[in-house]
Coordinates of C-alpha atoms and ligand atoms in Angstrom, one line a residue:
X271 CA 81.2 159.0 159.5
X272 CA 81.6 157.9 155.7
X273 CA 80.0 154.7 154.5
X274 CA 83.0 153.1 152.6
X275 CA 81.5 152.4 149.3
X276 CA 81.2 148.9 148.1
X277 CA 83.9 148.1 145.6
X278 CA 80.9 148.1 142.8
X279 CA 80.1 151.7 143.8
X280 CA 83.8 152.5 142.5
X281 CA 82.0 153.1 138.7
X282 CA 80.0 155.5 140.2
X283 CA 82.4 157.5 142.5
X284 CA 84.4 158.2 139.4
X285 CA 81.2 159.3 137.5
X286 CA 81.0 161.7 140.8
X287 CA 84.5 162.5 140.4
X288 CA 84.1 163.6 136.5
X289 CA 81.1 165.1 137.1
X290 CA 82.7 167.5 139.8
X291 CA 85.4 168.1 137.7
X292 CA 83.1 169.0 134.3
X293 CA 80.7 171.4 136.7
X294 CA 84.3 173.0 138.1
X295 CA 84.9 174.0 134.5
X296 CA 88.4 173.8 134.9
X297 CA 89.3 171.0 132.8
X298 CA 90.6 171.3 129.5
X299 CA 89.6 169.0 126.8
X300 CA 92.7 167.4 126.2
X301 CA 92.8 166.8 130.7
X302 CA 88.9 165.3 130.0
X303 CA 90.4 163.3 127.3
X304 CA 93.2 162.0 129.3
X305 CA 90.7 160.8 132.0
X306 CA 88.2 159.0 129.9
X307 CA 91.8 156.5 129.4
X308 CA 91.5 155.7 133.4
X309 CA 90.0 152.4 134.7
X310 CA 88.9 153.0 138.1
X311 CA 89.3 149.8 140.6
X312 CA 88.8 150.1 144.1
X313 CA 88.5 152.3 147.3
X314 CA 90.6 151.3 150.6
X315 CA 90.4 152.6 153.2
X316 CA 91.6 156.4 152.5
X317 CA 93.2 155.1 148.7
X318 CA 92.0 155.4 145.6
X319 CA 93.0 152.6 142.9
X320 CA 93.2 153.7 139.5
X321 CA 94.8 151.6 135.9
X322 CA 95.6 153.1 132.7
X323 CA 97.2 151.2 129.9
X324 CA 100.3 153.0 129.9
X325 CA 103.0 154.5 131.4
X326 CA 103.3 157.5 129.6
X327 CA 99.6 158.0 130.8
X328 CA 100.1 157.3 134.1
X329 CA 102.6 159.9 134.3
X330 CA 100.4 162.7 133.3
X331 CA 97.5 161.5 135.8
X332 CA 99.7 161.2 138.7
X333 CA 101.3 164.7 137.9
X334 CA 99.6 167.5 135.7
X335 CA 96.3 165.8 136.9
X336 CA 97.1 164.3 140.9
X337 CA 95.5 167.7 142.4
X338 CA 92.2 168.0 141.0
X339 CA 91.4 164.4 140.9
X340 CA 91.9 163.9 144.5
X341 CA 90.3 167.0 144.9
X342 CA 87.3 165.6 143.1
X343 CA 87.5 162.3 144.7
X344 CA 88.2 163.5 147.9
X345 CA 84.7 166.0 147.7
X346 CA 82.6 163.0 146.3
X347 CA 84.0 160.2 149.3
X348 CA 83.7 163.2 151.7
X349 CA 87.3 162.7 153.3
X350 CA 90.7 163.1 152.1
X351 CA 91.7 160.5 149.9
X352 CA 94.8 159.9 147.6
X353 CA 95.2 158.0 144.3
X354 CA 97.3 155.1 143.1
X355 CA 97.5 154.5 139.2
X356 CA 99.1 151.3 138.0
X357 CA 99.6 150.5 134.7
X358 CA 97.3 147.5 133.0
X359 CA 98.1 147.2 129.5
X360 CA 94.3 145.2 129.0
X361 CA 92.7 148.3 129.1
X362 CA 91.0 149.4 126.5
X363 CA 89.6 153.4 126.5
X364 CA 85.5 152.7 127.4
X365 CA 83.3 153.8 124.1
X366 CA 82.5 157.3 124.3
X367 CA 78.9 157.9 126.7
X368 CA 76.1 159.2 124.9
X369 CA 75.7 162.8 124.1
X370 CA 79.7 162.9 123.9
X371 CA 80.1 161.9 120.5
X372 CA 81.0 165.3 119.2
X373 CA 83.8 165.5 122.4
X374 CA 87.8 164.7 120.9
X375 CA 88.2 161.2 121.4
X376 CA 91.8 160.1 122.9
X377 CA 93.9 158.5 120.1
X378 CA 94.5 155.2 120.7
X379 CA 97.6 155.4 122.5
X380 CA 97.9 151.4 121.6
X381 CA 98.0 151.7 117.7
X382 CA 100.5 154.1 116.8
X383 CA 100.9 152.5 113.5
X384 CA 97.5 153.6 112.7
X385 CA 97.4 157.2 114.8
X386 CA 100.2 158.4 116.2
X387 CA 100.4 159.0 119.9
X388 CA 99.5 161.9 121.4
X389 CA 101.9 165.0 120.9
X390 CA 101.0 166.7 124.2
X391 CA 103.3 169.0 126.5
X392 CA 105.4 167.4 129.0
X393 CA 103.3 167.1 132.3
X394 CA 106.1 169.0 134.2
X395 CA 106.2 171.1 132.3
X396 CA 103.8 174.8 132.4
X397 CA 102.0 175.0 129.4
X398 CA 102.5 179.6 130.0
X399 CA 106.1 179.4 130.4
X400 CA 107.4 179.8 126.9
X401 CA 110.5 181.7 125.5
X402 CA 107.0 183.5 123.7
X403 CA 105.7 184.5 127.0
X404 CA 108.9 185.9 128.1
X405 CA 109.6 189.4 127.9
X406 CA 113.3 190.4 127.1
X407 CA 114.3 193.7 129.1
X408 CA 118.4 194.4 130.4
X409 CA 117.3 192.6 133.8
X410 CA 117.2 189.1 132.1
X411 CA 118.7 189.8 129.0
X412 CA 121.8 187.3 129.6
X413 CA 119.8 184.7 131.2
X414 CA 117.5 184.5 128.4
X415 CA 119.9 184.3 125.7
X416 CA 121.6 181.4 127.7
X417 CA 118.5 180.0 127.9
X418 CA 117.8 180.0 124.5
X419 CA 121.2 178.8 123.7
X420 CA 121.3 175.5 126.2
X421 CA 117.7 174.8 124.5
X422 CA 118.8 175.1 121.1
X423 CA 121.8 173.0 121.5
X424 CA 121.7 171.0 124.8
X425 CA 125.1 169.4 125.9
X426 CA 127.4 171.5 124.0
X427 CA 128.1 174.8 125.6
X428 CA 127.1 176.8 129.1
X429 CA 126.9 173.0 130.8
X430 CA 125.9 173.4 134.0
X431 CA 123.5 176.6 133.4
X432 CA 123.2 178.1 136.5
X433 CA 120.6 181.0 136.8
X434 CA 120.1 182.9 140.3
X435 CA 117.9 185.8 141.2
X436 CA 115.1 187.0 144.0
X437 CA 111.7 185.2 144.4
X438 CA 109.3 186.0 141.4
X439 CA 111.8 186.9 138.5
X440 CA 111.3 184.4 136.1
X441 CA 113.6 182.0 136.8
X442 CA 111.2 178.7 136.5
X443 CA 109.5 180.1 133.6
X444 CA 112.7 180.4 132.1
X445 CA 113.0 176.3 133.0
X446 CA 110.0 175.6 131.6
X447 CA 111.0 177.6 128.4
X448 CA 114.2 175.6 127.6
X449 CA 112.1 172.3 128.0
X450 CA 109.3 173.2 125.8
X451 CA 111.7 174.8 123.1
X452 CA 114.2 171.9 123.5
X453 CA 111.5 169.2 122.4
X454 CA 110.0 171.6 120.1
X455 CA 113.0 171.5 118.0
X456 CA 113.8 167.8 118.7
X457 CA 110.4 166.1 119.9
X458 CA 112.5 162.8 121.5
X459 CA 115.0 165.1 123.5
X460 CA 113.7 163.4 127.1
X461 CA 113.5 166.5 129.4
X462 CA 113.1 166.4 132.9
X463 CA 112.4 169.5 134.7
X464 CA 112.0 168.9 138.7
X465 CA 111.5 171.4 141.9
X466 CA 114.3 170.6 144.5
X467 CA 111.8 169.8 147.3
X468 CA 110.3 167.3 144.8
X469 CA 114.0 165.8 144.0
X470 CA 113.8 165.5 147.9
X471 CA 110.9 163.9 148.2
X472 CA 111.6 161.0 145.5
X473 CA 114.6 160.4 146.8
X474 CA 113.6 159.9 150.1
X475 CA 110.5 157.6 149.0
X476 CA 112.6 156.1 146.9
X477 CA 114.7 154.6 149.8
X478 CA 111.5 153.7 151.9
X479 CA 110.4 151.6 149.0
X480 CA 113.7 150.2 147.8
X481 CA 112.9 151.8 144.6
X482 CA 116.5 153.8 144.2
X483 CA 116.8 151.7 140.7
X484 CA 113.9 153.8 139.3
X485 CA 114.8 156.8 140.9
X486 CA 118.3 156.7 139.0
X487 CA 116.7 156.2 136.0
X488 CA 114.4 159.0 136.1
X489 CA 117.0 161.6 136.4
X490 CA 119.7 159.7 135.1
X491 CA 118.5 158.7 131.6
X492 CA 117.6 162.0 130.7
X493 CA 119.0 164.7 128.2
X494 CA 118.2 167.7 129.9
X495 CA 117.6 168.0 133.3
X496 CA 115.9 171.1 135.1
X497 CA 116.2 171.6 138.8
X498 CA 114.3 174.4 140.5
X499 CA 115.3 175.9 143.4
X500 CA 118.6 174.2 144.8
X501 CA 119.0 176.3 147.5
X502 CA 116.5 173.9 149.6
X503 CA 119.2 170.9 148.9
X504 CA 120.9 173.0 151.7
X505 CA 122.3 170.7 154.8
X506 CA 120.3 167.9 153.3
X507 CA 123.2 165.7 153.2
X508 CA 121.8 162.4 151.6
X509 CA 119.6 164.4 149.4
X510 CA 122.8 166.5 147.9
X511 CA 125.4 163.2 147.5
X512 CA 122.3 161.5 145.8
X513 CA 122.2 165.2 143.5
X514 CA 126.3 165.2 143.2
X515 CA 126.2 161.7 141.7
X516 CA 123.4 162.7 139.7
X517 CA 124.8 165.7 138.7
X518 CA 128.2 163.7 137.5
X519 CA 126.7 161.0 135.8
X520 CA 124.7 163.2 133.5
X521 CA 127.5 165.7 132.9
X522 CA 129.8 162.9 132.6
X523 CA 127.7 162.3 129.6
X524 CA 127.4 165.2 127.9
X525 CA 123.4 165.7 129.3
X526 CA 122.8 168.9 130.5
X527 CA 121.8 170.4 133.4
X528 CA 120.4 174.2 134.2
X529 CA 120.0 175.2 137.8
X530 CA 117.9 177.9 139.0
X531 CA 118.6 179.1 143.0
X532 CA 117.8 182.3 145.0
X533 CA 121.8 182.8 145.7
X534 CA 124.8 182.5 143.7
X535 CA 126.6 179.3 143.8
X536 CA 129.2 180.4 146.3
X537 CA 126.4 181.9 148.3
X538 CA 125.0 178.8 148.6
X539 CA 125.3 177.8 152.4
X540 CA 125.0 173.7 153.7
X541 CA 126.3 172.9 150.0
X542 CA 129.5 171.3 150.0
X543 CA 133.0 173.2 148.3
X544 CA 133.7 170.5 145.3
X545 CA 129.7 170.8 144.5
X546 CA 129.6 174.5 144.4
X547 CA 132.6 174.4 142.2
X548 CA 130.9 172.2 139.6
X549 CA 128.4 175.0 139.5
X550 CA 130.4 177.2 138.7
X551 CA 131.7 175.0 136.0
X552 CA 129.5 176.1 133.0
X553 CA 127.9 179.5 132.8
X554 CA 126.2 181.3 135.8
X555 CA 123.6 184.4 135.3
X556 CA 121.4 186.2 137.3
X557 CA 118.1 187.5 137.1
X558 CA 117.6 191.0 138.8
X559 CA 114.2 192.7 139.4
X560 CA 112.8 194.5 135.7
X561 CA 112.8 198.0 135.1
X562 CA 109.5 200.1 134.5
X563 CA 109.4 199.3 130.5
X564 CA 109.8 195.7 131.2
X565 CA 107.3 195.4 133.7
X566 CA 105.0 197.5 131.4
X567 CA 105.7 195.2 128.3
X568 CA 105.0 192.4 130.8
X569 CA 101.6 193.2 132.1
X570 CA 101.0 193.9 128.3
X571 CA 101.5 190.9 127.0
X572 CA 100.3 189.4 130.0
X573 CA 96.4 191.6 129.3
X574 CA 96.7 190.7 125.8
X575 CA 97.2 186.9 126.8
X576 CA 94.1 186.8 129.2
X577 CA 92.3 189.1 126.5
X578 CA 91.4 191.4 129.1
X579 CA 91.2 195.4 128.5
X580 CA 93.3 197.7 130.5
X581 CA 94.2 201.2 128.9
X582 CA 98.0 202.5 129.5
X583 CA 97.8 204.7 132.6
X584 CA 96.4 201.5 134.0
X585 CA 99.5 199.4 133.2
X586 CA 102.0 202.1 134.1
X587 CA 100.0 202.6 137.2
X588 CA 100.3 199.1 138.6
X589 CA 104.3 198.8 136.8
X590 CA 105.3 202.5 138.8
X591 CA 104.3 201.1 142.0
X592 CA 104.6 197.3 142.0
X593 CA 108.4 196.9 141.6
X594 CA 110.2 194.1 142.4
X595 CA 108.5 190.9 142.3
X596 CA 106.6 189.9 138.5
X597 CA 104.2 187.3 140.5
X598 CA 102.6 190.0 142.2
X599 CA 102.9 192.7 139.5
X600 CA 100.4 190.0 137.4
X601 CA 98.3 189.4 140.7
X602 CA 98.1 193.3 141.0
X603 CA 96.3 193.0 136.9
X604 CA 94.6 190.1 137.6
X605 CA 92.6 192.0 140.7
X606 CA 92.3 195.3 139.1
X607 CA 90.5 193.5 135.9
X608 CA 88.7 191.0 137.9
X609 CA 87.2 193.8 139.9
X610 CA 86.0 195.6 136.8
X611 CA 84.4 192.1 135.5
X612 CA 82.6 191.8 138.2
X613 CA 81.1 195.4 138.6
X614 CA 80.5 195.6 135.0
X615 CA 82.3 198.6 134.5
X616 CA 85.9 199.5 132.4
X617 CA 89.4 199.2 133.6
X618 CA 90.3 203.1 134.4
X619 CA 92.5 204.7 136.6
X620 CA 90.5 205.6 139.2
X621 CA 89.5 202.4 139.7
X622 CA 92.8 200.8 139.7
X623 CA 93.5 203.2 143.0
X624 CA 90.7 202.1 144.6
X625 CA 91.0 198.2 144.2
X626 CA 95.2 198.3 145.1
X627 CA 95.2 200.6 148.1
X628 CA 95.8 198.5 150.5
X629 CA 98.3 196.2 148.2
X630 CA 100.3 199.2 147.3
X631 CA 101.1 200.6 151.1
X632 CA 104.8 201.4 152.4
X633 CA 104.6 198.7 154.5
X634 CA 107.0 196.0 153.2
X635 CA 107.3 193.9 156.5
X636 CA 107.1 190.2 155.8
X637 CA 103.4 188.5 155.7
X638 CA 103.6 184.9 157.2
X639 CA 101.9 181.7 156.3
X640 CA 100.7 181.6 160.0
X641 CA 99.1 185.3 159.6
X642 CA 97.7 184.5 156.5
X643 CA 96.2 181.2 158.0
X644 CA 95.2 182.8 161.1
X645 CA 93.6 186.0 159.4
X646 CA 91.7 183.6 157.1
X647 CA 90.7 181.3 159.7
X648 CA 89.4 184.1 162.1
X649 CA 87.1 185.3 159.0
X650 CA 85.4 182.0 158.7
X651 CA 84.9 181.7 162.4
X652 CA 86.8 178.1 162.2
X653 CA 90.2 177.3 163.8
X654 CA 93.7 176.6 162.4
X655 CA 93.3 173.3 163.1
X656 CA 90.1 173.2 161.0
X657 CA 91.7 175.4 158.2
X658 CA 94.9 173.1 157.9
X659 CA 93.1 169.9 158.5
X660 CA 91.2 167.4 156.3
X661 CA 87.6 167.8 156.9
X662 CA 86.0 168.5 153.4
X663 CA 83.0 170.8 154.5
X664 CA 82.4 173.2 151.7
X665 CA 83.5 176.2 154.2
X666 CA 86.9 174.5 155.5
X667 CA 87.8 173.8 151.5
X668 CA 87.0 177.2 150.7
X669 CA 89.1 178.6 153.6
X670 CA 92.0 176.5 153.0
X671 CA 91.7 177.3 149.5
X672 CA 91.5 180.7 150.1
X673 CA 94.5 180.9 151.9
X674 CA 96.6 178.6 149.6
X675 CA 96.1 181.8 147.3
X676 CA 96.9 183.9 149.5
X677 CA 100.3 182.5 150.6
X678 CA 100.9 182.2 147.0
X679 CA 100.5 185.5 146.4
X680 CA 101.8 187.4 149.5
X681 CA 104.8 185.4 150.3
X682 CA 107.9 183.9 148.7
X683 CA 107.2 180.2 149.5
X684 CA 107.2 177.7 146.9
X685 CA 104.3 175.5 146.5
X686 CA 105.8 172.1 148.7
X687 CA 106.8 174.6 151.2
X688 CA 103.0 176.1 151.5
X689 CA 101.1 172.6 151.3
X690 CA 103.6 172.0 154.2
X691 CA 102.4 174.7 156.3
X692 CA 98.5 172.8 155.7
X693 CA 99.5 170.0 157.4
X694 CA 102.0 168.6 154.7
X695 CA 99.2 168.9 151.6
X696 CA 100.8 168.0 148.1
X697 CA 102.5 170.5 146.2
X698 CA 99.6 169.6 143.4
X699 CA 96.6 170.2 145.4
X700 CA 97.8 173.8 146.5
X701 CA 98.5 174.5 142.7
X702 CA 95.0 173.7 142.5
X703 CA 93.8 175.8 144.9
X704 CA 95.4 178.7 143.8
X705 CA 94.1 177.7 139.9
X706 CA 90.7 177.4 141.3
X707 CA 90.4 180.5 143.8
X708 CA 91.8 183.0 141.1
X709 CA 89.3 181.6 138.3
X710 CA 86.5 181.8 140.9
X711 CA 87.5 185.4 141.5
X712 CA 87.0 186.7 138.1
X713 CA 83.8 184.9 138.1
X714 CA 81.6 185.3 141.7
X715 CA 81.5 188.5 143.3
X716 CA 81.3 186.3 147.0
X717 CA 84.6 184.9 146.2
X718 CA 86.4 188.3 144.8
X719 CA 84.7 189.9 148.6
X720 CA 86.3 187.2 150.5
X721 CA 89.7 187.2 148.9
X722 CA 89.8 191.2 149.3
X723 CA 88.4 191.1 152.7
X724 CA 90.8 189.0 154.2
X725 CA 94.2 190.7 152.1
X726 CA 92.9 193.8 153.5
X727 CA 93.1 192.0 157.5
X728 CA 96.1 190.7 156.9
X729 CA 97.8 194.1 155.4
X730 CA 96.4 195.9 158.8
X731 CA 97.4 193.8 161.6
X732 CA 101.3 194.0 160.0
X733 CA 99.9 198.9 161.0
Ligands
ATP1063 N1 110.3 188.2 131.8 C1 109.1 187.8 132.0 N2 108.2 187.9 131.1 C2 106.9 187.4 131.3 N3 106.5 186.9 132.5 C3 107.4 186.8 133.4 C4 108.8 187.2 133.3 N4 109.5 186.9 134.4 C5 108.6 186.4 135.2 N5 107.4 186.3 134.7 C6 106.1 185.7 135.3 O1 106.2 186.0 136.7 C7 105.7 184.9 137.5 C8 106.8 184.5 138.4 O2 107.9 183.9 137.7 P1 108.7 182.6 138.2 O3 107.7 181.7 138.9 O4 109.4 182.1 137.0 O5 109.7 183.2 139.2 P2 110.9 182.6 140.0 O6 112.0 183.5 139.8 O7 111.0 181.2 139.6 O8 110.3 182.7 141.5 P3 110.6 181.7 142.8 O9 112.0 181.9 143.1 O10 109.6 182.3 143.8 O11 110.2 180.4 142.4 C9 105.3 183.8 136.5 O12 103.9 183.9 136.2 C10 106.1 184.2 135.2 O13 105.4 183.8 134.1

């Protein structure tokens, strides 16, 4: 069993917690500067008591930064743990630690007469999803220039904007894009951009804690809202009168709202007649799967964004025979080129053959969660039970980890729907895993080995 720590040893399970997250290399130095604000108070029980001075900094900590801090915390306390910020405006950011003197400092959120606060992205928000990420080809042509059109002028025309398509054709990053170009032009445009299982989630939390005053006023005083994913609103009844009043108030208004969904509106099933309707009220596109030049131009500019080197034959290799889903053509590149790191040697042809054999087979029968958690779990010699649980043994994190990616990358589930499939894990901490596992496979051979290993298991027991 744990020792608790004493409260005073709270100061030094967040050094631990910093220190894991500075060795894991994965933090930018904006996300380092954003923790240096946080006050850490107490641990109870199997809760971890943070303050920050602000709200707006609360925000980012308990979203863009919730997974890998309770990762951190949860490897330093040796148990899974979760974390509760609360805003105390006494705080005062601590003087920088020695040695760290060259390191950014934080503005000071408090002064803004003296430095203004912080421009930084929204925390929902994907920093990689911009309209200059996208590539334009005849799939998404129409959806991107309604994109582009609700961002430029929100509220006027194409209100709802409802885009549809097939799993992995760019429909969130075409969410994203309209929030970071909306406050791009006009920096106080409040955007809120939201996954449906998350809408779920708050609202139901929202009623446990009496809180539905604060829940209305997150998605109700907004200017743009962006909900992924409506089709799991379907037969959720409370959820979907609580979206419907929602969806009214702000369009009452003259806010707008884009929708993104796997259907068409009138495809939608467990959605009530006069909602479907108001979808259909504004503009409705779809996204369909890209042609070969568009994939090529996309694992282009995707090499080119990850500076990595692959030659032609390689791109048109891995666009010819990865057709219809863009998440996996840029997990196809991101193996190929990892691969090559690894072994030292150059992207070619031949070498692309070798590494996507098994991923490009006729096989197209569905891959599972439970395979993928059952293959994974066999290879470690552990049980489901151990891979879905909480233990934090290094090989159970790694497993689990290991097959976060893989469901990520072998099946259509979104990320609430995996971490519910690991014994109801936040959406943040598998977006974390996956993060973590595909950084670590560009960098240790073990890792790349495992990964490869276990794909391969899982692509033979669906012979
Ligand atoms: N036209 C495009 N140009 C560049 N990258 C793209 C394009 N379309 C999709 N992608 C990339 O493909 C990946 C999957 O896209 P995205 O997550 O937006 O798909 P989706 O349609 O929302 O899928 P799901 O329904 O499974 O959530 C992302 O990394 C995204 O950046």
């Amino acid at each position: 069993m744990v020792a608790e720590p004493a409260s005073d040893s709270i100061d030094a399970v967040w050094r631990g917690a910093l220190d894991f997250l500075a060795d894991d290399g994965g933090l930018s130095a904006q996300n380092r500067s954003f923790l240096r604000l946080v006050k850490p108070l107490a641990v109870v029980e199997d809760n971890v008591f943070l303050a920050v001075a602000e709200d707006f900094t609360k925000n980012y900590v308990e979203t863009t930064l919730r997974g890998q801090v309770t990762e951190a915390l949860s490897e330093v306390l040796g148990r899974d743990v979760r974390i509760a910020v609360t805003v105390d405006a006494s705080i005062t950011p601590p003087p920088p630690a020695d040695g760290e003197t060259d390191e950014p400092r934080p503005p000071q959120v408090r002064r803004p007469e003296v430095v203004p606060p912080p421009v930084v992205e929204d925390p929902h928000l994907n920093p990689r999803y911009t309209f200059d990420t996208f590539v334009i080809g005849p799939s998404n042509r129409f959806a991107h220039a309604a994109a582009l059109a609700v961002a430029e002028s929100p509220g006027k025309t194409y209100n709802p904007l409802f885009i549809y398509g097939g799993s992995g054709l760019g429909k969130t990053h075409l969410l994203h894009a309209i929030g970071h170009y909306t406050r791009h032009l006009k920096p106080q445009t409040r955007v809120r951009y939201v996954n449906s299982e998350e809408f779920t989630n708050d609202f139901i939390n929202s009623i446990r804690d009496d809180r539905s005053l604060s829940f209305k006023r997150t998605y109700r005083e907004v200017d743009v809202l962006l909900i992924d994913d409506i089709q799991f609103l379907q037969g959720k009844e409370q959820t979907l009168e609580e979206f419907f009043h929602t969806f009214n108030a702000l369009h009452n208004a003259g806010k707008h709202v884009v929708i993104t969904s796997d259907v068409s509106p009138r495809n939608l099933d467990g959605i009530e007649e006069r909602m479907r309707t108001r979808f259909e009220w504004g503009l409705m596109t779809d996204v369909q799967p890209p042609d070969l030049e568009t994939r090529i131009a996309i694992l282009r500019k995707k090499a080119a964004a990850d500076a990595v080197q692959a030659p032609s034959d390689v791109l048109e290799y891995i666009a010819s025979n990865i057709t219809s889903n863009i998440r996996e053509l840029e997990g196809a590149l991101i193996r190929v080129t990892a691969f090559a790191a690894l072994n030292r040697q150059p992207v070619d042809l031949s070498l692309a053959q070798v590494v996507l054999k098994d991923l490009i087979s006729d096989d197209d029968s569905e891959i599972t969660a439970s395979t993928i958690i059952g293959k994974t779990a066999d290879y470690f010699g552990i049980t489901i039970e151990e891979l879905t649980g909480t233990s934090r043994s290094r090989v159970y994190v790694t497993a689990r980890q290991i097959a976060m990616y893989l469901c990520r990358q072998l099946t259509d589930l979104s990320l609430p729907k995996i971490g519910d499939h690991f014994g109801g894990k936040d959406h943040t901490t598998v977006m974390y895993a996956v993060k973590k596992v595909e950084d670590q496979i560009a960098q240790r051979r073990q890792m790349y080995n495992q990964v490869n290993e276990i794909h391969a298991r899982i692509k033979q027991s669906r012979a």
